[in-house]
mmCIF file of C-alpha atoms and ligand atoms in Angstrom:
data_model
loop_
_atom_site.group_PDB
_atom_site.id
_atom_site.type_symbol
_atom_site.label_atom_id
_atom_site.label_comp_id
_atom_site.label_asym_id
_atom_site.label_seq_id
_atom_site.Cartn_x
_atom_site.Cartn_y
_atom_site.Cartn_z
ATOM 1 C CA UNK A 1 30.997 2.982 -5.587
ATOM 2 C CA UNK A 2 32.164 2.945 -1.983
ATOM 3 C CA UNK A 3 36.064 3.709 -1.059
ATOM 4 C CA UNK A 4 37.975 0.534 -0.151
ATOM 5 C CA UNK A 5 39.967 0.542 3.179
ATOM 6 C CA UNK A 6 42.357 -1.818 4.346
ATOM 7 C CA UNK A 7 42.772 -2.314 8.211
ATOM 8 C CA UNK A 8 45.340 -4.991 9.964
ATOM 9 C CA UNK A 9 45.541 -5.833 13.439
ATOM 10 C CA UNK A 10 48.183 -8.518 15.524
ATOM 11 C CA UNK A 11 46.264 -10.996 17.655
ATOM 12 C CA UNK A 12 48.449 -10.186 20.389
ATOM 13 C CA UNK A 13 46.180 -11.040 23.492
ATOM 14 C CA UNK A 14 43.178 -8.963 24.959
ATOM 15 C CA UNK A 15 42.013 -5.769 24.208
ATOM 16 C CA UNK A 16 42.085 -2.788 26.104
ATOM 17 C CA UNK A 17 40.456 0.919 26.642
ATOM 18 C CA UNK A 18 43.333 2.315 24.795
ATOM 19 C CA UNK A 19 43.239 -0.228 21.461
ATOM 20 C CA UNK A 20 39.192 0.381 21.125
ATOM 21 C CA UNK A 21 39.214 3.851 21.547
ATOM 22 C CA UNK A 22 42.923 4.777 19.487
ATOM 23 C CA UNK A 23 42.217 1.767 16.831
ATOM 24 C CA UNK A 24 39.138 -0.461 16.796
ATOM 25 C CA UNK A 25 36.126 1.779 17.480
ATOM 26 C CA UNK A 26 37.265 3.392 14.256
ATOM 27 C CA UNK A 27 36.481 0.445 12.100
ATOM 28 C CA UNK A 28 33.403 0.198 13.938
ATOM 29 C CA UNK A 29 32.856 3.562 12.545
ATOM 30 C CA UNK A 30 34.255 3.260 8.920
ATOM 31 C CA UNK A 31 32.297 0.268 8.084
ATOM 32 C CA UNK A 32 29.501 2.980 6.987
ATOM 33 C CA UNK A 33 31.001 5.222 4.493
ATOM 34 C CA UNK A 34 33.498 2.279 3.177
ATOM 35 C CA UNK A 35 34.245 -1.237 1.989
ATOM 36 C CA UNK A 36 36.366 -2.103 4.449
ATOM 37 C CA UNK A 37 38.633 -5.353 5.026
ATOM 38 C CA UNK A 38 39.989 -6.068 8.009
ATOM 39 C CA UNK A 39 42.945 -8.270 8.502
ATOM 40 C CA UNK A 40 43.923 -10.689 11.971
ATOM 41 C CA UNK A 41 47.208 -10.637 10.577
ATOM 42 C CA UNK A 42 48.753 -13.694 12.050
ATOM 43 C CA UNK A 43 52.004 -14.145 9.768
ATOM 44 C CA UNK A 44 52.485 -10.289 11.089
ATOM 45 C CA UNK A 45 52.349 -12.261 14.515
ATOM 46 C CA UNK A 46 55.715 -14.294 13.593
ATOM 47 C CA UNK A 47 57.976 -11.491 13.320
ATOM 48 C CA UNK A 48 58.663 -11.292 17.501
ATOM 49 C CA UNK A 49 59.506 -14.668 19.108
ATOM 50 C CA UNK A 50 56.538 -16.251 20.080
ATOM 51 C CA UNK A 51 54.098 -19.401 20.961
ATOM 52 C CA UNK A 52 52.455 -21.110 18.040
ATOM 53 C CA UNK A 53 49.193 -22.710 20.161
ATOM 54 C CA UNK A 54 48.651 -19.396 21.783
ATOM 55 C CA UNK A 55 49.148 -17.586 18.319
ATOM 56 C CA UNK A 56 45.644 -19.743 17.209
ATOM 57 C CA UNK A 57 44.021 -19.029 20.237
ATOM 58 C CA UNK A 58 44.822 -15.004 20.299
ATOM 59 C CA UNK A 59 44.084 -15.319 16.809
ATOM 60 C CA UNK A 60 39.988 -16.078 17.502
ATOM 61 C CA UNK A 61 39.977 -14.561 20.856
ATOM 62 C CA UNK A 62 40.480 -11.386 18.597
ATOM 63 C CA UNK A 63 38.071 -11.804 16.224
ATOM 64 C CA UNK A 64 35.594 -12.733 19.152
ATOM 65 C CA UNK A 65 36.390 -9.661 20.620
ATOM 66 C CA UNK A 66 36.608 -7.356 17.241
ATOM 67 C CA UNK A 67 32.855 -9.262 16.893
ATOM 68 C CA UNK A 68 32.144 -8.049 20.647
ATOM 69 C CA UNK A 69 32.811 -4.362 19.798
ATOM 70 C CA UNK A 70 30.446 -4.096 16.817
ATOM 71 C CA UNK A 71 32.900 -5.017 14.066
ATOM 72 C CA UNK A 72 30.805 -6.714 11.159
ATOM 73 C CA UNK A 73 31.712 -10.528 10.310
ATOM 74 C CA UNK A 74 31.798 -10.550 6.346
ATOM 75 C CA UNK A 75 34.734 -7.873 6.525
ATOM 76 C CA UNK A 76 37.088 -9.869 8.866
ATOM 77 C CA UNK A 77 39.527 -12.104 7.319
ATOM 78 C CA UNK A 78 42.759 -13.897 8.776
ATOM 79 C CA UNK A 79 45.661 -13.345 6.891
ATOM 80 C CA UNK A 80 47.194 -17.169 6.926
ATOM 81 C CA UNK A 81 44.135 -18.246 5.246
ATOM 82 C CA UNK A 82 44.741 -16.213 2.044
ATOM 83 C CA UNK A 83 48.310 -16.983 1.322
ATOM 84 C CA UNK A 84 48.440 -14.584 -1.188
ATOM 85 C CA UNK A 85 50.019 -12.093 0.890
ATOM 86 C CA UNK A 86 52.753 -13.765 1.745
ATOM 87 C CA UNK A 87 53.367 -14.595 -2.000
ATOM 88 C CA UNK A 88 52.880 -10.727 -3.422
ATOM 89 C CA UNK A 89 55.568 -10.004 -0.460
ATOM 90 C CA UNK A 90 58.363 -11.754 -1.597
ATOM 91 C CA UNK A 91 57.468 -10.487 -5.300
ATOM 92 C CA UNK A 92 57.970 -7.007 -3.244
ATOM 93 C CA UNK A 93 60.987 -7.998 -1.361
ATOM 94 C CA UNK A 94 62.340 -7.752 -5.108
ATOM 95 C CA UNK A 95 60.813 -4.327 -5.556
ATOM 96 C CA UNK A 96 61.812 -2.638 -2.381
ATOM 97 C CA UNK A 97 64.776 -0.605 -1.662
ATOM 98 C CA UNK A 98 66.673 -2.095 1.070
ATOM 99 C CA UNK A 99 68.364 0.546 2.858
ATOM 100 C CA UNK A 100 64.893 1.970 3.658
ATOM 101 C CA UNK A 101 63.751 -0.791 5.671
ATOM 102 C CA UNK A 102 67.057 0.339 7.877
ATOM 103 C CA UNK A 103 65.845 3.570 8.845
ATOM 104 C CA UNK A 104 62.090 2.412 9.747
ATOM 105 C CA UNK A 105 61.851 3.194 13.643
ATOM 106 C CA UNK A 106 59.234 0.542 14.554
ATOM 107 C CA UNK A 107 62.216 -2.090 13.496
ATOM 108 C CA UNK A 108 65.023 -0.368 15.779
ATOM 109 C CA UNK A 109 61.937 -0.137 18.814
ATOM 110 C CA UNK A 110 61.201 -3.312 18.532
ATOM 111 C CA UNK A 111 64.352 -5.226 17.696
ATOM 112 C CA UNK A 112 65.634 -4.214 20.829
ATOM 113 C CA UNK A 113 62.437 -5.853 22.387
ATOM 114 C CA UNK A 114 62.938 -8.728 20.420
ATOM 115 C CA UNK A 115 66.164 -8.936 21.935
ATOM 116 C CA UNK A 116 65.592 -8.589 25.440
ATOM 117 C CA UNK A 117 63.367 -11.046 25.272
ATOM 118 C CA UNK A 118 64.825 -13.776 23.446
ATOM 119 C CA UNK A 119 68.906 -13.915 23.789
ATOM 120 C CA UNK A 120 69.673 -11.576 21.137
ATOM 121 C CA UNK A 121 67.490 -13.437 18.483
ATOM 122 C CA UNK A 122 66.054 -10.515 15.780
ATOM 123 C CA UNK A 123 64.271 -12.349 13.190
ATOM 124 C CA UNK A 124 64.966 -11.330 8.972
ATOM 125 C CA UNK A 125 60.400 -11.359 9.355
ATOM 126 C CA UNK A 126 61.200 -8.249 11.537
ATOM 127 C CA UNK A 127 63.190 -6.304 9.145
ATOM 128 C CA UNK A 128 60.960 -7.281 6.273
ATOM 129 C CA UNK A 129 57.616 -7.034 7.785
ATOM 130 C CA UNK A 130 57.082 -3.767 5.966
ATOM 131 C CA UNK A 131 56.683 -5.268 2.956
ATOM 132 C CA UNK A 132 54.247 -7.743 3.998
ATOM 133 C CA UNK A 133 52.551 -4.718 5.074
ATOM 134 C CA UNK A 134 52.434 -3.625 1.504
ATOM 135 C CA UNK A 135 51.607 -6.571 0.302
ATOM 136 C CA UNK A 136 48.697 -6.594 2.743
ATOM 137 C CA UNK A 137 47.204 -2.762 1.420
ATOM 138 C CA UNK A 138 47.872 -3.844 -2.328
ATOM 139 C CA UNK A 139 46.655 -7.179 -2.284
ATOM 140 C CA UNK A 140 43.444 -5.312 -2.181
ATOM 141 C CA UNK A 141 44.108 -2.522 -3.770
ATOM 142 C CA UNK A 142 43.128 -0.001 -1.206
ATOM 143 C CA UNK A 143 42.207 3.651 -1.494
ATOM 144 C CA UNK A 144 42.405 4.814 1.948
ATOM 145 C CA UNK A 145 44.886 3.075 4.948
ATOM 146 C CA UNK A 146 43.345 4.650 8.731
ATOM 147 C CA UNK A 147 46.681 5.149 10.078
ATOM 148 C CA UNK A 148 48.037 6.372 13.271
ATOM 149 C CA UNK A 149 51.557 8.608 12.794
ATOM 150 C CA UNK A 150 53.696 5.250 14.202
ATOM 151 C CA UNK A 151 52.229 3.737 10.522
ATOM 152 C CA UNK A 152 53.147 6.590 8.496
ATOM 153 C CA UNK A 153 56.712 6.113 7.680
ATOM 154 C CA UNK A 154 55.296 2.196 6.334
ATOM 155 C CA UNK A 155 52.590 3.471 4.627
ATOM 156 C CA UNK A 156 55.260 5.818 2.370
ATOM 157 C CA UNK A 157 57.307 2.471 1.801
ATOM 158 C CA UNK A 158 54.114 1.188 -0.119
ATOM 159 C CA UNK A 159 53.677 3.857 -1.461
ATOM 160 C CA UNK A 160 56.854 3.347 -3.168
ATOM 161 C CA UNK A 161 56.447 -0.387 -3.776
ATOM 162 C CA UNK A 162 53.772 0.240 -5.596
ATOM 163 C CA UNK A 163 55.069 3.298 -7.622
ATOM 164 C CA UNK A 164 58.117 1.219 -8.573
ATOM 165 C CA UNK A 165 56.325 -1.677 -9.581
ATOM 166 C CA UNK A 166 54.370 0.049 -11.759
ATOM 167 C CA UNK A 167 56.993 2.014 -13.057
ATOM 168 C CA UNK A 168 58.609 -1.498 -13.816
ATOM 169 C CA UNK A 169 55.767 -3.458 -15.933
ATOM 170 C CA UNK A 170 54.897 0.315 -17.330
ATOM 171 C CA UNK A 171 51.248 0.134 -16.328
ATOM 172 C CA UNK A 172 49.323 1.723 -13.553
ATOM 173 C CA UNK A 173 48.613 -1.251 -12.325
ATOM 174 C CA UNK A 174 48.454 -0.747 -8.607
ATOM 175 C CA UNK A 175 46.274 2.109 -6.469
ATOM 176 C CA UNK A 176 48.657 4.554 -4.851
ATOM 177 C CA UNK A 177 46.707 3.969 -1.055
ATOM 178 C CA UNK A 178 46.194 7.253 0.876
ATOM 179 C CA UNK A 179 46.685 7.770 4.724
ATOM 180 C CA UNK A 180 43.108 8.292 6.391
ATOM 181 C CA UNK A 181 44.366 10.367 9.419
ATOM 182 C CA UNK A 182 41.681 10.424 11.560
ATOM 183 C CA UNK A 183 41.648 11.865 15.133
ATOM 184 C CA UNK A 184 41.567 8.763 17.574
ATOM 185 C CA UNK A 185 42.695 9.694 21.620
ATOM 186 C CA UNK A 186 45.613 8.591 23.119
ATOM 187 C CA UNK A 187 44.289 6.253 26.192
ATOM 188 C CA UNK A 188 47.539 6.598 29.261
ATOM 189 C CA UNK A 189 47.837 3.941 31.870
ATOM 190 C CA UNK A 190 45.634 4.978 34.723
ATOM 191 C CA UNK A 191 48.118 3.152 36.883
ATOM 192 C CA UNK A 192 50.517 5.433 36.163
ATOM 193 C CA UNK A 193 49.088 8.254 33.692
ATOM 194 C CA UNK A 194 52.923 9.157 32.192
ATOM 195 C CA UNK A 195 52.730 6.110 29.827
ATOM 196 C CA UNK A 196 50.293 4.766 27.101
ATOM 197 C CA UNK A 197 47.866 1.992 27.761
ATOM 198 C CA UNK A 198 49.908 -1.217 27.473
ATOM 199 C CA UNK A 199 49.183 -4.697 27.345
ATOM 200 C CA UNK A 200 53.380 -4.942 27.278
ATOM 201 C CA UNK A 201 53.844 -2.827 30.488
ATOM 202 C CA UNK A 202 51.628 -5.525 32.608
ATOM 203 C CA UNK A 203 47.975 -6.254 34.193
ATOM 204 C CA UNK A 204 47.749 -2.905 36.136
ATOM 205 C CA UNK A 205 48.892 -0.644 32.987
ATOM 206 C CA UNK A 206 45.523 -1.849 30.959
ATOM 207 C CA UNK A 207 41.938 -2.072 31.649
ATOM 208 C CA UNK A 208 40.437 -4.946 29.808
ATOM 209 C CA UNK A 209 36.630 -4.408 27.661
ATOM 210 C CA UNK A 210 35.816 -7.226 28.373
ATOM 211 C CA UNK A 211 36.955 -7.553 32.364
ATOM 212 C CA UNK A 212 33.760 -8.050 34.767
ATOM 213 C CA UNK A 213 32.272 -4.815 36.153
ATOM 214 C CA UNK A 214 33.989 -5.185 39.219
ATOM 215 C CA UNK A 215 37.530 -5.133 37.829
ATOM 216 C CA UNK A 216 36.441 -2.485 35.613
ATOM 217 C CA UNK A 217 34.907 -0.322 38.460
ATOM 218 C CA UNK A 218 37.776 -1.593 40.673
ATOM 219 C CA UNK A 219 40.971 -0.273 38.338
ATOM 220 C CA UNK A 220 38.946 3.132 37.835
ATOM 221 C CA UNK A 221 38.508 3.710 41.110
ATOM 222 C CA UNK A 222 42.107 3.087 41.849
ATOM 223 C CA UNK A 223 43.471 5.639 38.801
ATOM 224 C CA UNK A 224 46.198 7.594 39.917
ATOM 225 C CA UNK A 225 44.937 11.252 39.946
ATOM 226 C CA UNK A 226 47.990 13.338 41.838
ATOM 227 C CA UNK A 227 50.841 12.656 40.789
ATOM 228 C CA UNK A 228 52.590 15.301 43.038
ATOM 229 C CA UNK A 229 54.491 17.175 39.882
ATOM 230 C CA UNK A 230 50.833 19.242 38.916
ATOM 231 C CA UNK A 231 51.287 23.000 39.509
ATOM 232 C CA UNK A 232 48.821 24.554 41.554
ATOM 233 C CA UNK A 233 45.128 25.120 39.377
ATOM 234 C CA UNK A 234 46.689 22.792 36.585
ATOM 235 C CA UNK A 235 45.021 19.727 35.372
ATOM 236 C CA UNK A 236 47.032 16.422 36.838
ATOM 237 C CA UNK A 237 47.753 13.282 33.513
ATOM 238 C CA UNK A 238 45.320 11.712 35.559
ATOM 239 C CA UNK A 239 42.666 13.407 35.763
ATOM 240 C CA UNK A 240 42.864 14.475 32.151
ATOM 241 C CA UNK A 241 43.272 10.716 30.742
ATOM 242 C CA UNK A 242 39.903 9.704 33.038
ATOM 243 C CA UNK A 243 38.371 13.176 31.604
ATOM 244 C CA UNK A 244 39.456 11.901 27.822
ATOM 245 C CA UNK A 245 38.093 8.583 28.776
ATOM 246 C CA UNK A 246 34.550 10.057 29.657
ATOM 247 C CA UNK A 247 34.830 11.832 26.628
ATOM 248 C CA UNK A 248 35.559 8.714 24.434
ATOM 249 C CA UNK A 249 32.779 7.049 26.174
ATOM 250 C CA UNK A 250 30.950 9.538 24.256
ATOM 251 C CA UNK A 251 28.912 10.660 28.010
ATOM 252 C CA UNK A 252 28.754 14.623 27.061
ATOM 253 C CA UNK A 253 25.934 15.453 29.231
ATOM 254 C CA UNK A 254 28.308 14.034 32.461
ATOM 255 C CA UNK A 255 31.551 15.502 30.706
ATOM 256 C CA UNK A 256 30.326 18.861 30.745
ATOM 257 C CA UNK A 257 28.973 18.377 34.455
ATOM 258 C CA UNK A 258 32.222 17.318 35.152
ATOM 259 C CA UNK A 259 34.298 19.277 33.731
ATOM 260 C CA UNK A 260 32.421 22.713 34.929
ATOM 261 C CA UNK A 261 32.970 21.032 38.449
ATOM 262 C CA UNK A 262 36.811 20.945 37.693
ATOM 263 C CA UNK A 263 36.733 24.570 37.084
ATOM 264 C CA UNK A 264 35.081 25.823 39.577
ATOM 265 C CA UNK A 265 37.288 24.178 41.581
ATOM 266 C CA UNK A 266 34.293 21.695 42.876
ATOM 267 C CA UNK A 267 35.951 18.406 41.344
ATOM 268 C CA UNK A 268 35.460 15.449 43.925
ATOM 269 C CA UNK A 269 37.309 12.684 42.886
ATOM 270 C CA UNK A 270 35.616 9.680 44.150
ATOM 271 C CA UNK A 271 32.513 11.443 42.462
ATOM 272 C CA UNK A 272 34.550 11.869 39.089
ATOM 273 C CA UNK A 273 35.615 7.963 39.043
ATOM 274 C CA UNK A 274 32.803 6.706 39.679
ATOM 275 C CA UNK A 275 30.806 8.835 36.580
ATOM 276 C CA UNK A 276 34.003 7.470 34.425
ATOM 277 C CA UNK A 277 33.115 4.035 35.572
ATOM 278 C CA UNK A 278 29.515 3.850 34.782
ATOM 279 C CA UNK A 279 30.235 5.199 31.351
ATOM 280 C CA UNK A 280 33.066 2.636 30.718
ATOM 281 C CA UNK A 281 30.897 0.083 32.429
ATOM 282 C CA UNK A 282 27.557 0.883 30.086
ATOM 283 C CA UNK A 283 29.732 0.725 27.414
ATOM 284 C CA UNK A 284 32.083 -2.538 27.887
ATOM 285 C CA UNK A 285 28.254 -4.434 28.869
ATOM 286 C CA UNK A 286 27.397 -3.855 25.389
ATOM 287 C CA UNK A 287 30.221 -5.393 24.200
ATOM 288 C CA UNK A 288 30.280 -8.299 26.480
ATOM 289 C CA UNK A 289 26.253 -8.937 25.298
ATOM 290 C CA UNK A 290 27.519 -9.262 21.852
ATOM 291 C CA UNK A 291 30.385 -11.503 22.388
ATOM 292 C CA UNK A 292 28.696 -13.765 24.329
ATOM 293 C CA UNK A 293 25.942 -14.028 21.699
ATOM 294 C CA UNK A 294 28.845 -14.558 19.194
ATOM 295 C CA UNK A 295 30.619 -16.855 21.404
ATOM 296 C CA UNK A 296 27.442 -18.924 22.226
ATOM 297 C CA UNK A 297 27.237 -19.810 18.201
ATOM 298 C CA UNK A 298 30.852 -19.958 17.787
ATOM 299 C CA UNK A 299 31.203 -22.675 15.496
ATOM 300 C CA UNK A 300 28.959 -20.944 12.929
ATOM 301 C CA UNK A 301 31.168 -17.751 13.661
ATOM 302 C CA UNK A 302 34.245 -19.784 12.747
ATOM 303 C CA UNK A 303 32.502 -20.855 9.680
ATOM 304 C CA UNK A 304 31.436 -17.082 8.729
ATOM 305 C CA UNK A 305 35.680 -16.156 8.858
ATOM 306 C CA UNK A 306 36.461 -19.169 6.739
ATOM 307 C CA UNK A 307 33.599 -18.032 4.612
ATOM 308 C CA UNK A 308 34.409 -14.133 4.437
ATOM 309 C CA UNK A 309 38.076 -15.156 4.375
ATOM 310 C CA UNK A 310 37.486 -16.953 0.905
ATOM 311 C CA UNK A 311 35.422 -14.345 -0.426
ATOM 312 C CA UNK A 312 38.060 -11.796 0.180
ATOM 313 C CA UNK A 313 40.839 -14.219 -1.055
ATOM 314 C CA UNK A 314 38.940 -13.834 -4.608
ATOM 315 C CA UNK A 315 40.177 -10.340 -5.164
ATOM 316 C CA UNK A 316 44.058 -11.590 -3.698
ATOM 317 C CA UNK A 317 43.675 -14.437 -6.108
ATOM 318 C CA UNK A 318 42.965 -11.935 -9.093
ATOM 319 C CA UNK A 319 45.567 -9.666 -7.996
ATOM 320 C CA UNK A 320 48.341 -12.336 -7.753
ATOM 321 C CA UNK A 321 47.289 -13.329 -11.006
ATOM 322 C CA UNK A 322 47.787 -10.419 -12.859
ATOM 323 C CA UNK A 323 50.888 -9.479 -10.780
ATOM 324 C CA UNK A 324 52.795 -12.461 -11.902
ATOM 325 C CA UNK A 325 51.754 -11.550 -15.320
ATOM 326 C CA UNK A 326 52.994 -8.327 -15.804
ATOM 327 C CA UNK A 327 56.058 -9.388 -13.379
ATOM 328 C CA UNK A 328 56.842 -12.125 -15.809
ATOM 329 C CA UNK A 329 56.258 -15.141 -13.919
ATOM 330 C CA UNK A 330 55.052 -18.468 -14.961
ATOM 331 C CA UNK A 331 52.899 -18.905 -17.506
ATOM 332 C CA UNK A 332 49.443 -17.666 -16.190
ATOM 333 C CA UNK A 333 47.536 -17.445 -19.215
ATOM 334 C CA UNK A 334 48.179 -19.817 -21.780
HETATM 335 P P1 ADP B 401 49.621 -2.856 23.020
HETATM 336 O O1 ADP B 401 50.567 -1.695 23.190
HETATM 337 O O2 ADP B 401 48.678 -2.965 24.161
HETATM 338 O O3 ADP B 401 50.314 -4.142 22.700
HETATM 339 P P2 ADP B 401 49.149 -2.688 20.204
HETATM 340 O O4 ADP B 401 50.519 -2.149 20.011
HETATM 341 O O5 ADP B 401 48.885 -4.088 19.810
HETATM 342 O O6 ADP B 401 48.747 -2.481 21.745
HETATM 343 O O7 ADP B 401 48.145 -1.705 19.479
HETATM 344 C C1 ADP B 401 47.097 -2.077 18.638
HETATM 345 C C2 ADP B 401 46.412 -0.811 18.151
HETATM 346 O O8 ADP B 401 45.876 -0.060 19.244
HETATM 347 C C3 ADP B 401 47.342 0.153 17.415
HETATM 348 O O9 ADP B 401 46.645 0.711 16.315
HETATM 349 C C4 ADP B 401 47.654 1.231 18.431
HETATM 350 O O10 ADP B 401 47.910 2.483 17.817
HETATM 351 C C5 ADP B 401 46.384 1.269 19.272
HETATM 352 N N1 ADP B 401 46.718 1.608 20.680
HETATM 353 C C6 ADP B 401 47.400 0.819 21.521
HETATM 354 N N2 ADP B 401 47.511 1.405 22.739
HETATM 355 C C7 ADP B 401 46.861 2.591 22.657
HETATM 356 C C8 ADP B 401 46.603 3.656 23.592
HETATM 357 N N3 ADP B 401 47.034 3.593 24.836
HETATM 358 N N4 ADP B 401 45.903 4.729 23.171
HETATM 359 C C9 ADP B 401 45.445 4.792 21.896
HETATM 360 N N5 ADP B 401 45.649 3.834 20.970
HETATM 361 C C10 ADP B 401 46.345 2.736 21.328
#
């Protein structure tokens, strides 16, 4: 029997070079070996002040996009239409320590964020949202989480959900999930290479999969390559996030070429961006084929999700059963 994964992702707007390449392409890639479900975790989408008829827009914009990239329909699910999770949290909320949702980092990042942008407001969802992220791996009761190291510190917390609850009912009722590290590049702003890809940081910080080829061919061109603080023979954050962009691309044959051009000293950068554009460009076309296909038959997409979504909520529903039996709620079986 195939390991079972458990992905989740915030329909937070587009997506970007630096989401497909450090998150989504790995999916893509899992979907092989694994069986995978993969969450458009909307109630995740609550915790930050936000706009509820953008939230159901974002929300199938993402999935039309995940779609676009090669992710398969029957393993997406959104996370408001299996209400299970947010049940199994609050059963959690009892079952988690609270001074270690204090010390998680992600909360004091983006509480400040939260802040800024909304006159001090910091919502309880916020502070608690790890749990729903436990809630969200045990639901299904997941072998393997792909995590990147800004997940780690959450992933322990569930870890320790689930090792209390058990402890509690005195069964081994829930999987102990594993981190699946797995080596995903860091994509920088070619705008200004010192910082990550961002959809947060503004337009210019991100480059779009699914922007026309002009855009595409337009922002790549423009990429900051000298940033005037490179010693002399040393390889600017420019240069190297457009060579680790190639690379992503998967374009060997033109990374090599490239790259022996670099050393020799032969690098011409108008060459460079315009080999890193053709490979982004042959790749984002793909993409944009499939989601138009996808988007062209959308209401039987929408369908599929609903369909996939109720499939999946079979195993929450079994879960939550049990759960409330060995937690002593209600009287399930009778
Ligand atoms: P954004 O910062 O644009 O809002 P998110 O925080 O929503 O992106 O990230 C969604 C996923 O994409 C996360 O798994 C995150 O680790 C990954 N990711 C985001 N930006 C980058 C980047 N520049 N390079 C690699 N991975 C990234």
């Amino acid at each position: 029997m195939k390991k079972r994964i458990l992905s989740c992702i915030q329909p937070t707007g587009d997506m970007h070079l630096g989401n497909y390449f450090g998150a989504v392409k790995n999916w893509v890639d899992l979907q092989a070996d694994y069986e995978c479900f993969y969450g458009v975790v909307d109630y995740h989408a609550m915790t930050m002040p936000y706009d509820p008829k953008k939230l159901k827009n974002n929300v199938w914009d993402l999935i039309f996009n995940l779609i676009g990239v090669g992710v398969d329909v029957e393993n997406l699910f959104i996370q408001s239409l299996v209400p299970e999770h947010a049940e199994l949290s609050w059963i959690f909320n009892c079952f988690t320590p609270f001074g270690r949702l204090g010390q998680m980092t992600q909360f004091k990042d983006k509480s400040s964020q939260s802040s800024e942008k909304s006159e001090g407001f910091i919502s309880a969802g916020l502070f608690t949202y790890p749990i729903l992220q436990a809630a969200d791996i045990l639901i299904y009761n997941a072998d393997f989480v792909p995590v990147g190291k800004d997940q780690e510190q959450h992933l322990e917390l569930t870890r320790t959900v689930a090792q209390r609850f058990n402890n509690q009912v005195k069964k081994e009722y829930f999987t102990i999930p594993e981190c699946l590290f797995t080596e995903t590049p860091k994509i920088m702003s070619t705008a200004d290479p010192s910082r990550k890809m961002s959809k947060s940081a503004g337009e210019k910080h991100y480059i779009s999969v699914f922007a026309d080829e002009a855009r595409l061919r337009k922002q790549i061109r423009s990429a900051v390559t000298d940033s005037g603080d490179t010693l002399e023979g040393e390889m600017s954050a420019g240069v190297k996030n457009l060579f680790e962009i190639l690379r992503a691309c998967g374009a060997d044959e033109a990374y090599a070429e490239m790259m022996k051009n670099h050393e020799s000293g032969e690098l011409r950068y108008a060459e460079f961006k315009d080999v890193v554009a053709d490979a982004v460009v042959g790749l984002c076309a793909e993409f944009k084929a499939r989601k138009e296909e996808a988007l062209a038959n959308k209401k039987d997409i929408k369908y599929k999700i609903k369909q996939s979504s109720a499939e999946i909520r079979k195993t929450a529903q079994q879960t939550i059963k049990d759960v409330k039996e060995l937690a002593g709620l209600g009287n399930v079986k009778f």
